[in-house]
Amino acid sequence: MPPREPDASSDPSATATTSIDPLSLEAQVCFGLALAARGVIGAYRPVLEPLGLTHPQYLVMLALWERGSVSNKELADLLGLDPGTATPLVQRLVRAGLVEKHRPHDERSVVIELTPEGRALRERAEHVPHVMVRRLGLEMAEVEQLRASMHRLITAAAQAGPPTEEELAALAGRAGGRRAAG
């Protein structure tokens, strides 16, 4: 049996020889990620509704179920949010009776903690991950692969740094050649 030709989707060097326009939407990693994020978050909506949570509120609750109590800044850091964005999320959860805020000895910071109702909600929420995996039609091996790929991508994006002089020159039209899509 002759050796198989490498599949273009699994061979990074094959990208340069494919006929996909590097500026097409389908070639953009950022576009695919944006669509996937919107789609997955939308799929969570009807699952979280019976719990009385939106997806961002669910993320806050996950952080609190995991950590117990956090400052607003710690919460924002955990969720990759600006502290000003985390505050209204917490306020809505306070009004719902799921969390409470109090000031420790340092009057400048606020600690966010679960109420008994917030702790009790965890038992009902334990079904959410399994329901979502089933709704999305994924196998656990695929979920683990996705998780590993996301962690690599998040790390790479955080470490990317500013564009190099060569990249800036190419963007300014001072260098030729086609670039890989991103």
PDB file of C-alpha atoms in Angstrom:
ATOM      1  CA  MET A   1       0.000   0.000   0.000  1.00  0.00           C
ATOM      2  CA  PRO A   2       1.545   3.379  -0.984  1.00  0.00           C
ATOM      3  CA  PRO A   3       2.193   5.958   1.766  1.00  0.00           C
ATOM      4  CA  ARG A   4      -0.659   8.380   2.367  1.00  0.00           C
ATOM      5  CA  GLU A   5      -0.289  11.959   1.311  1.00  0.00           C
ATOM      6  CA  PRO A   6      -0.300  14.278   4.340  1.00  0.00           C
ATOM      7  CA  ASP A   7      -3.658  15.870   5.001  1.00  0.00           C
ATOM      8  CA  ALA A   8      -3.470  19.658   4.549  1.00  0.00           C
ATOM      9  CA  SER A   9      -5.462  20.188   7.740  1.00  0.00           C
ATOM     10  CA  SER A  10      -2.863  18.335   9.828  1.00  0.00           C
ATOM     11  CA  ASP A  11       0.280  19.611   8.103  1.00  0.00           C
ATOM     12  CA  PRO A  12       1.147  23.206   9.112  1.00  0.00           C
ATOM     13  CA  SER A  13       3.447  23.624   6.091  1.00  0.00           C
ATOM     14  CA  ALA A  14       0.559  22.786   3.759  1.00  0.00           C
ATOM     15  CA  THR A  15      -1.169  26.095   4.535  1.00  0.00           C
ATOM     16  CA  ALA A  16       1.061  27.925   2.078  1.00  0.00           C
ATOM     17  CA  THR A  17       0.028  25.648  -0.797  1.00  0.00           C
ATOM     18  CA  THR A  18      -3.735  25.539  -0.247  1.00  0.00           C
ATOM     19  CA  SER A  19      -6.026  27.621  -2.399  1.00  0.00           C
ATOM     20  CA  ILE A  20      -7.864  29.219   0.522  1.00  0.00           C
ATOM     21  CA  ASP A  21      -7.704  32.992   0.329  1.00  0.00           C
ATOM     22  CA  PRO A  22      -5.833  34.117   3.480  1.00  0.00           C
ATOM     23  CA  LEU A  23      -8.320  36.973   3.855  1.00  0.00           C
ATOM     24  CA  SER A  24     -11.453  34.855   3.572  1.00  0.00           C
ATOM     25  CA  LEU A  25     -13.596  34.618   6.681  1.00  0.00           C
ATOM     26  CA  GLU A  26     -13.212  30.839   6.827  1.00  0.00           C
ATOM     27  CA  ALA A  27      -9.415  31.215   7.004  1.00  0.00           C
ATOM     28  CA  GLN A  28      -9.546  33.457  10.076  1.00  0.00           C
ATOM     29  CA  VAL A  29      -8.964  31.738  13.405  1.00  0.00           C
ATOM     30  CA  CYS A  30     -10.425  34.782  15.175  1.00  0.00           C
ATOM     31  CA  PHE A  31     -13.680  34.500  13.203  1.00  0.00           C
ATOM     32  CA  GLY A  32     -14.087  30.796  13.935  1.00  0.00           C
ATOM     33  CA  LEU A  33     -13.427  31.390  17.620  1.00  0.00           C
ATOM     34  CA  ALA A  34     -15.948  34.248  17.739  1.00  0.00           C
ATOM     35  CA  LEU A  35     -18.648  32.115  16.091  1.00  0.00           C
ATOM     36  CA  ALA A  36     -17.869  29.157  18.347  1.00  0.00           C
ATOM     37  CA  ALA A  37     -18.001  31.338  21.464  1.00  0.00           C
ATOM     38  CA  ARG A  38     -21.355  32.865  20.491  1.00  0.00           C
ATOM     39  CA  GLY A  39     -22.767  29.465  19.578  1.00  0.00           C
ATOM     40  CA  VAL A  40     -21.637  27.721  22.752  1.00  0.00           C
ATOM     41  CA  ILE A  41     -22.784  30.565  25.008  1.00  0.00           C
ATOM     42  CA  GLY A  42     -26.130  30.540  23.198  1.00  0.00           C
ATOM     43  CA  ALA A  43     -26.421  26.792  23.809  1.00  0.00           C
ATOM     44  CA  TYR A  44     -25.862  27.404  27.532  1.00  0.00           C
ATOM     45  CA  ARG A  45     -28.749  29.897  27.777  1.00  0.00           C
ATOM     46  CA  PRO A  46     -31.669  27.423  28.009  1.00  0.00           C
ATOM     47  CA  VAL A  47     -29.653  25.144  30.320  1.00  0.00           C
ATOM     48  CA  LEU A  48     -28.820  27.948  32.766  1.00  0.00           C
ATOM     49  CA  GLU A  49     -32.276  29.560  32.654  1.00  0.00           C
ATOM     50  CA  PRO A  50     -33.841  27.118  35.174  1.00  0.00           C
ATOM     51  CA  LEU A  51     -30.990  27.992  37.552  1.00  0.00           C
ATOM     52  CA  GLY A  52     -31.793  31.691  37.199  1.00  0.00           C
ATOM     53  CA  LEU A  53     -28.332  32.420  35.794  1.00  0.00           C
ATOM     54  CA  THR A  54     -26.923  34.024  32.695  1.00  0.00           C
ATOM     55  CA  HIS A  55     -23.681  32.630  31.291  1.00  0.00           C
ATOM     56  CA  PRO A  56     -21.511  35.406  32.832  1.00  0.00           C
ATOM     57  CA  GLN A  57     -23.247  34.883  36.195  1.00  0.00           C
ATOM     58  CA  TYR A  58     -22.621  31.137  35.879  1.00  0.00           C
ATOM     59  CA  LEU A  59     -18.898  31.858  35.455  1.00  0.00           C
ATOM     60  CA  VAL A  60     -18.937  33.988  38.631  1.00  0.00           C
ATOM     61  CA  MET A  61     -20.676  31.181  40.503  1.00  0.00           C
ATOM     62  CA  LEU A  62     -18.161  28.618  39.186  1.00  0.00           C
ATOM     63  CA  ALA A  63     -15.306  30.777  40.490  1.00  0.00           C
ATOM     64  CA  LEU A  64     -16.975  31.096  43.895  1.00  0.00           C
ATOM     65  CA  TRP A  65     -17.852  27.385  44.131  1.00  0.00           C
ATOM     66  CA  GLU A  66     -14.200  26.667  43.407  1.00  0.00           C
ATOM     67  CA  ARG A  67     -12.593  29.350  45.595  1.00  0.00           C
ATOM     68  CA  GLY A  68     -15.147  29.979  48.345  1.00  0.00           C
ATOM     69  CA  SER A  69     -14.565  33.713  48.552  1.00  0.00           C
ATOM     70  CA  VAL A  70     -12.657  36.193  46.410  1.00  0.00           C
ATOM     71  CA  SER A  71     -12.073  39.905  46.156  1.00  0.00           C
ATOM     72  CA  ASN A  72     -13.638  41.735  43.217  1.00  0.00           C
ATOM     73  CA  LYS A  73     -10.161  42.115  41.675  1.00  0.00           C
ATOM     74  CA  GLU A  74      -9.394  38.385  42.093  1.00  0.00           C
ATOM     75  CA  LEU A  75     -12.745  37.534  40.519  1.00  0.00           C
ATOM     76  CA  ALA A  76     -12.096  39.853  37.581  1.00  0.00           C
ATOM     77  CA  ASP A  77      -8.629  38.328  37.097  1.00  0.00           C
ATOM     78  CA  LEU A  78      -9.995  34.765  37.252  1.00  0.00           C
ATOM     79  CA  LEU A  79     -12.632  35.540  34.624  1.00  0.00           C
ATOM     80  CA  GLY A  80     -10.415  37.715  32.431  1.00  0.00           C
ATOM     81  CA  LEU A  81     -12.653  40.735  33.010  1.00  0.00           C
ATOM     82  CA  ASP A  82     -12.144  44.344  33.942  1.00  0.00           C
ATOM     83  CA  PRO A  83     -13.133  44.864  37.625  1.00  0.00           C
ATOM     84  CA  GLY A  84     -15.733  47.384  36.425  1.00  0.00           C
ATOM     85  CA  THR A  85     -17.379  44.638  34.361  1.00  0.00           C
ATOM     86  CA  ALA A  86     -17.346  42.122  37.223  1.00  0.00           C
ATOM     87  CA  THR A  87     -19.075  44.521  39.645  1.00  0.00           C
ATOM     88  CA  PRO A  88     -22.519  44.595  37.927  1.00  0.00           C
ATOM     89  CA  LEU A  89     -22.459  40.791  37.590  1.00  0.00           C
ATOM     90  CA  VAL A  90     -21.844  40.467  41.317  1.00  0.00           C
ATOM     91  CA  GLN A  91     -24.542  43.071  42.096  1.00  0.00           C
ATOM     92  CA  ARG A  92     -27.157  41.026  40.214  1.00  0.00           C
ATOM     93  CA  LEU A  93     -26.119  37.890  42.120  1.00  0.00           C
ATOM     94  CA  VAL A  94     -26.367  39.829  45.411  1.00  0.00           C
ATOM     95  CA  ARG A  95     -29.910  40.908  44.471  1.00  0.00           C
ATOM     96  CA  ALA A  96     -30.727  37.268  43.625  1.00  0.00           C
ATOM     97  CA  GLY A  97     -29.554  36.245  47.101  1.00  0.00           C
ATOM     98  CA  LEU A  98     -26.781  33.976  45.804  1.00  0.00           C
ATOM     99  CA  VAL A  99     -23.755  35.972  46.968  1.00  0.00           C
ATOM    100  CA  GLU A 100     -22.956  38.625  49.524  1.00  0.00           C
ATOM    101  CA  LYS A 101     -20.263  41.249  49.728  1.00  0.00           C
ATOM    102  CA  HIS A 102     -18.496  42.493  52.800  1.00  0.00           C
ATOM    103  CA  ARG A 103     -15.466  44.582  53.588  1.00  0.00           C
ATOM    104  CA  PRO A 104     -12.672  42.931  55.542  1.00  0.00           C
ATOM    105  CA  HIS A 105     -10.213  44.903  57.656  1.00  0.00           C
ATOM    106  CA  ASP A 106      -8.883  46.648  54.546  1.00  0.00           C
ATOM    107  CA  GLU A 107     -11.721  49.047  53.722  1.00  0.00           C
ATOM    108  CA  ARG A 108     -10.509  49.426  50.131  1.00  0.00           C
ATOM    109  CA  SER A 109     -11.339  45.862  49.085  1.00  0.00           C
ATOM    110  CA  VAL A 110     -14.575  43.916  48.987  1.00  0.00           C
ATOM    111  CA  VAL A 111     -14.834  40.167  49.558  1.00  0.00           C
ATOM    112  CA  ILE A 112     -17.496  38.247  47.646  1.00  0.00           C
ATOM    113  CA  GLU A 113     -18.854  35.066  49.238  1.00  0.00           C
ATOM    114  CA  LEU A 114     -21.609  32.591  48.550  1.00  0.00           C
ATOM    115  CA  THR A 115     -24.779  32.691  50.611  1.00  0.00           C
ATOM    116  CA  PRO A 116     -26.372  29.401  51.736  1.00  0.00           C
ATOM    117  CA  GLU A 117     -28.645  29.698  48.666  1.00  0.00           C
ATOM    118  CA  GLY A 118     -25.607  30.148  46.433  1.00  0.00           C
ATOM    119  CA  ARG A 119     -23.925  27.088  47.922  1.00  0.00           C
ATOM    120  CA  ALA A 120     -27.142  25.053  47.513  1.00  0.00           C
ATOM    121  CA  LEU A 121     -27.390  26.005  43.828  1.00  0.00           C
ATOM    122  CA  ARG A 122     -24.133  24.130  43.186  1.00  0.00           C
ATOM    123  CA  GLU A 123     -25.885  20.759  43.491  1.00  0.00           C
ATOM    124  CA  ARG A 124     -28.316  21.643  40.691  1.00  0.00           C
ATOM    125  CA  ALA A 125     -25.533  23.163  38.579  1.00  0.00           C
ATOM    126  CA  GLU A 126     -23.434  19.982  38.748  1.00  0.00           C
ATOM    127  CA  HIS A 127     -25.490  18.643  35.836  1.00  0.00           C
ATOM    128  CA  VAL A 128     -24.676  21.587  33.535  1.00  0.00           C
ATOM    129  CA  PRO A 129     -21.310  20.330  32.158  1.00  0.00           C
ATOM    130  CA  HIS A 130     -22.711  16.884  31.286  1.00  0.00           C
ATOM    131  CA  VAL A 131     -25.843  18.362  29.723  1.00  0.00           C
ATOM    132  CA  MET A 132     -23.728  20.745  27.631  1.00  0.00           C
ATOM    133  CA  VAL A 133     -21.370  18.037  26.389  1.00  0.00           C
ATOM    134  CA  ARG A 134     -24.412  16.006  25.332  1.00  0.00           C
ATOM    135  CA  ARG A 135     -26.146  19.040  23.734  1.00  0.00           C
ATOM    136  CA  LEU A 136     -23.035  19.835  21.715  1.00  0.00           C
ATOM    137  CA  GLY A 137     -22.692  16.218  20.573  1.00  0.00           C
ATOM    138  CA  LEU A 138     -19.135  15.878  21.840  1.00  0.00           C
ATOM    139  CA  GLU A 139     -17.269  12.933  23.289  1.00  0.00           C
ATOM    140  CA  MET A 140     -15.231  13.491  26.462  1.00  0.00           C
ATOM    141  CA  ALA A 141     -12.011  12.903  24.491  1.00  0.00           C
ATOM    142  CA  GLU A 142     -13.014  15.769  22.179  1.00  0.00           C
ATOM    143  CA  VAL A 143     -13.757  18.001  25.162  1.00  0.00           C
ATOM    144  CA  GLU A 144     -10.299  17.268  26.582  1.00  0.00           C
ATOM    145  CA  GLN A 145      -8.689  17.992  23.193  1.00  0.00           C
ATOM    146  CA  LEU A 146     -10.579  21.272  22.923  1.00  0.00           C
ATOM    147  CA  ARG A 147      -9.609  22.242  26.454  1.00  0.00           C
ATOM    148  CA  ALA A 148      -5.916  21.525  25.785  1.00  0.00           C
ATOM    149  CA  SER A 149      -6.013  23.467  22.501  1.00  0.00           C
ATOM    150  CA  MET A 150      -7.746  26.410  24.174  1.00  0.00           C
ATOM    151  CA  HIS A 151      -5.146  26.522  26.947  1.00  0.00           C
ATOM    152  CA  ARG A 152      -2.340  26.521  24.355  1.00  0.00           C
ATOM    153  CA  LEU A 153      -4.076  29.266  22.384  1.00  0.00           C
ATOM    154  CA  ILE A 154      -4.761  31.399  25.467  1.00  0.00           C
ATOM    155  CA  THR A 155      -1.125  31.066  26.554  1.00  0.00           C
ATOM    156  CA  ALA A 156       0.170  31.842  23.059  1.00  0.00           C
ATOM    157  CA  ALA A 157      -2.068  34.916  22.774  1.00  0.00           C
ATOM    158  CA  ALA A 158      -0.951  36.186  26.190  1.00  0.00           C
ATOM    159  CA  GLN A 159       2.704  35.747  25.206  1.00  0.00           C
ATOM    160  CA  ALA A 160       2.386  37.086  21.658  1.00  0.00           C
ATOM    161  CA  GLY A 161       3.726  40.554  22.407  1.00  0.00           C
ATOM    162  CA  PRO A 162       3.655  43.405  19.931  1.00  0.00           C
ATOM    163  CA  PRO A 163       4.194  42.820  16.198  1.00  0.00           C
ATOM    164  CA  THR A 164       7.813  42.653  15.035  1.00  0.00           C
ATOM    165  CA  GLU A 165       9.310  45.308  12.762  1.00  0.00           C
ATOM    166  CA  GLU A 166       9.129  42.813   9.897  1.00  0.00           C
ATOM    167  CA  GLU A 167       5.420  42.180  10.549  1.00  0.00           C
ATOM    168  CA  LEU A 168       4.708  45.910  10.728  1.00  0.00           C
ATOM    169  CA  ALA A 169       6.637  46.471   7.490  1.00  0.00           C
ATOM    170  CA  ALA A 170       4.584  43.762   5.770  1.00  0.00           C
ATOM    171  CA  LEU A 171       1.360  45.357   7.001  1.00  0.00           C
ATOM    172  CA  ALA A 172       2.541  48.741   5.743  1.00  0.00           C
ATOM    173  CA  GLY A 173       3.168  47.221   2.314  1.00  0.00           C
ATOM    174  CA  ARG A 174       6.954  47.421   2.493  1.00  0.00           C
ATOM    175  CA  ALA A 175       7.470  43.658   2.192  1.00  0.00           C
ATOM    176  CA  GLY A 176       5.997  41.123  -0.193  1.00  0.00           C
ATOM    177  CA  GLY A 177       4.625  37.671   0.295  1.00  0.00           C
ATOM    178  CA  ARG A 178       1.407  36.159   1.530  1.00  0.00           C
ATOM    179  CA  ARG A 179       0.974  35.722   5.246  1.00  0.00           C
ATOM    180  CA  ALA A 180      -0.828  32.985   7.161  1.00  0.00           C
ATOM    181  CA  ALA A 181      -4.319  33.893   8.314  1.00  0.00           C
ATOM    182  CA  GLY A 182      -5.063  34.542  11.955  1.00  0.00           C
TER     183      GLY A 182
END
